[in-house]
Short mmCIF file of C-alpha atoms and ligand atoms in Angstrom, two decimals:
data_model
loop_
_atom_site.label_atom_id
_atom_site.label_comp_id
_atom_site.label_asym_id
_atom_site.label_seq_id
_atom_site.Cartn_x
_atom_site.Cartn_y
_atom_site.Cartn_z
CA UNK A 1 84.50 108.25 92.50
CA UNK A 2 82.61 110.39 95.17
CA UNK A 3 82.53 110.22 98.95
CA UNK A 4 80.73 112.24 101.67
CA UNK A 5 83.16 113.28 104.50
CA UNK A 6 81.89 111.82 107.53
CA UNK A 7 82.85 112.77 111.15
CA UNK A 8 85.15 109.68 111.32
CA UNK A 9 86.99 110.76 108.35
CA UNK A 10 88.19 114.14 110.01
CA UNK A 11 91.01 115.07 112.15
CA UNK A 12 90.92 117.49 115.43
CA UNK A 13 90.46 120.41 113.19
CA UNK A 14 87.28 118.99 111.52
CA UNK A 15 88.68 118.76 108.24
CA UNK A 16 89.41 115.71 106.07
CA UNK A 17 92.44 113.71 107.48
CA UNK A 18 95.03 113.59 104.78
CA UNK A 19 95.81 109.78 105.10
CA UNK A 20 92.18 109.04 104.43
CA UNK A 21 92.04 111.34 101.49
CA UNK A 22 95.33 109.64 100.24
CA UNK A 23 93.58 106.14 100.54
CA UNK A 24 90.72 107.39 98.48
CA UNK A 25 93.06 108.93 95.96
CA UNK A 26 95.00 105.61 95.73
CA UNK A 27 91.45 103.92 95.16
CA UNK A 28 90.63 106.06 92.22
CA UNK A 29 94.07 105.57 90.86
CA UNK A 30 93.57 101.84 91.12
CA UNK A 31 90.14 101.90 89.25
CA UNK A 32 91.67 104.02 86.57
CA UNK A 33 94.76 101.64 86.24
CA UNK A 34 92.60 98.52 86.37
CA UNK A 35 90.31 99.80 83.36
CA UNK A 36 93.44 100.74 81.40
CA UNK A 37 95.30 97.40 82.11
CA UNK A 38 92.41 95.18 81.75
CA UNK A 39 93.38 93.33 84.96
CA UNK A 40 92.61 93.88 88.34
CA UNK A 41 96.20 92.89 89.13
CA UNK A 42 97.46 96.45 89.39
CA UNK A 43 99.60 97.85 92.32
CA UNK A 44 100.75 101.23 93.59
CA UNK A 45 104.31 101.64 93.01
CA UNK A 46 104.87 105.24 93.90
CA UNK A 47 103.19 108.50 94.74
CA UNK A 48 104.67 111.80 93.49
CA UNK A 49 103.68 115.61 93.91
CA UNK A 50 100.90 115.04 96.21
CA UNK A 51 99.60 118.53 97.12
CA UNK A 52 97.16 119.49 99.66
CA UNK A 53 96.11 122.89 98.65
CA UNK A 54 92.67 123.45 100.26
CA UNK A 55 91.24 121.82 103.13
CA UNK A 56 87.93 119.80 102.86
CA UNK A 57 85.50 120.20 105.59
CA UNK A 58 83.20 117.59 107.31
CA UNK A 59 79.87 117.30 105.43
CA UNK A 60 81.32 118.04 102.05
CA UNK A 61 81.16 115.95 98.92
CA UNK A 62 84.55 114.94 97.63
CA UNK A 63 84.90 113.97 93.90
CA UNK A 64 87.87 112.04 92.89
CA UNK A 65 88.90 112.43 89.33
CA UNK A 66 91.55 109.88 88.08
CA UNK A 67 93.02 109.54 84.40
CA UNK A 68 95.72 107.66 82.92
CA UNK A 69 98.13 110.40 81.63
CA UNK A 70 100.94 108.04 80.18
CA UNK A 71 101.73 104.35 79.89
CA UNK A 72 105.06 102.72 79.97
CA UNK A 73 105.85 99.08 79.51
CA UNK A 74 104.36 97.75 82.64
CA UNK A 75 103.68 101.14 84.52
CA UNK A 76 100.90 103.68 84.30
CA UNK A 77 101.15 107.34 85.33
CA UNK A 78 97.69 108.19 86.83
CA UNK A 79 96.88 111.86 87.85
CA UNK A 80 94.36 112.20 90.48
CA UNK A 81 92.50 115.21 91.53
CA UNK A 82 90.16 115.70 94.56
CA UNK A 83 87.61 118.38 94.35
CA UNK A 84 85.19 119.45 96.99
CA UNK A 85 81.77 120.43 96.38
CA UNK A 86 78.95 121.74 98.82
CA UNK A 87 76.14 118.97 98.91
CA UNK A 88 73.71 121.45 97.12
CA UNK A 89 76.33 121.21 94.16
CA UNK A 90 76.56 124.78 93.90
CA UNK A 91 80.36 125.25 94.30
CA UNK A 92 83.34 122.84 93.29
CA UNK A 93 86.89 123.50 94.22
CA UNK A 94 90.25 121.72 93.34
CA UNK A 95 91.63 120.85 96.75
CA UNK A 96 94.28 118.00 96.43
CA UNK A 97 96.35 116.51 93.29
CA UNK A 98 98.93 113.84 93.00
CA UNK A 99 100.57 111.52 90.54
CA UNK A 100 100.31 107.76 91.15
CA UNK A 101 102.47 105.19 89.38
CA UNK A 102 100.60 101.99 88.98
CA UNK A 103 102.03 98.63 87.91
CA UNK A 104 100.32 95.67 86.29
CA UNK A 105 101.31 92.37 87.35
CA UNK A 106 101.18 89.19 85.78
CA UNK A 107 100.14 85.68 87.16
CA UNK A 108 103.61 85.18 88.57
CA UNK A 109 103.14 88.37 90.55
CA UNK A 110 105.85 90.12 88.48
CA UNK A 111 105.36 93.23 86.35
CA UNK A 112 103.62 92.47 82.93
CA UNK A 113 103.22 94.41 79.88
CA UNK A 114 100.22 97.01 79.84
CA UNK A 115 98.02 95.97 76.70
CA UNK A 116 97.86 98.50 73.98
C1 LIG B 1 105.91 97.86 92.04
C2 LIG B 1 106.68 96.61 91.85
C3 LIG B 1 105.66 95.54 91.20
C4 LIG B 1 107.76 97.05 91.03
O1 LIG B 1 108.61 95.75 90.88
P1 LIG B 1 110.00 95.74 90.27
O2 LIG B 1 110.60 94.59 90.47
O3 LIG B 1 110.77 96.98 90.87
O4 LIG B 1 109.71 95.99 88.69
P2 LIG B 1 110.51 96.81 87.55
O5 LIG B 1 111.93 97.37 88.19
O6 LIG B 1 110.47 95.82 86.42
O7 LIG B 1 109.67 98.13 87.40
C5 LIG B 1 108.44 98.00 86.89
C6 LIG B 1 107.68 99.13 86.30
O8 LIG B 1 107.48 99.99 87.51
C7 LIG B 1 108.16 101.23 87.47
N1 LIG B 1 108.50 101.63 88.75
C8 LIG B 1 109.13 100.61 89.76
N2 LIG B 1 109.37 101.44 90.78
C9 LIG B 1 108.92 102.63 90.73
C10 LIG B 1 109.26 103.94 91.55
N3 LIG B 1 109.52 103.89 92.86
N4 LIG B 1 108.70 104.89 90.92
C11 LIG B 1 108.11 104.94 89.54
N5 LIG B 1 108.15 103.87 88.86
C12 LIG B 1 108.40 102.73 89.35
C13 LIG B 1 109.44 100.93 86.49
O9 LIG B 1 109.85 102.25 85.86
C14 LIG B 1 108.51 99.91 85.44
O10 LIG B 1 107.97 100.80 84.54
P3 LIG B 1 107.78 100.33 83.08
O11 LIG B 1 107.85 99.07 82.91
O12 LIG B 1 106.57 101.12 82.60
O13 LIG B 1 109.26 101.09 82.46
C15 LIG B 1 107.17 96.25 93.28
O14 LIG B 1 108.11 97.01 93.80
C16 LIG B 1 106.15 95.83 94.32
O15 LIG B 1 105.33 94.83 94.33
N6 LIG B 1 105.80 96.91 95.25
C17 LIG B 1 104.99 96.81 96.24
C18 LIG B 1 103.64 97.20 95.73
C19 LIG B 1 102.56 97.47 96.81
O16 LIG B 1 102.49 96.81 97.66
N7 LIG B 1 101.85 98.39 96.63
C20 LIG B 1 100.98 98.91 97.58
C21 LIG B 1 99.69 97.97 97.57
S1 LIG B 1 98.83 98.12 96.09
#
């Protein structure tokens, strides 16, 4: 997923608000989890090791890369990276990482086995 950082996405320092970036990363993790589970009924159970290493500025492009790292019975560990790019596309830098635990739900709303 790619997002531009608009003025409404930033804090008083002119950099991307952390809560907004977390929401974007959660969305990317959900897409990866939904694809792996083969169902849209996937929820976020936990977020670990969220590290904001480099600030992202207004006007930059953010690329979110999410991949399923491992699968349990009903849960999936999804590693998400946020990279910043200048809009001309000449530079790309890893800024934020996190590990999202996504859980597949059945029709009863309870955790259900992720397909093989
Ligand atoms: C996530 C949720 C479905 C887990 O329900 P639960 O009754 O605790 O389910 P279980 O104990 O059977 O755990 C299900 C799986 O989730 C994992 N899990 C549950 N809580 C976890 C946590 N805090 N951290 C890591 N993994 C967790 C379990 O290890 C298990 O994995 P496995 O089946 O691969 O071994 C439930 O807590 C829930 O609905 N939470 C709210 C989710 C939500 O609203 N998210 C935000 C919006 S998407």
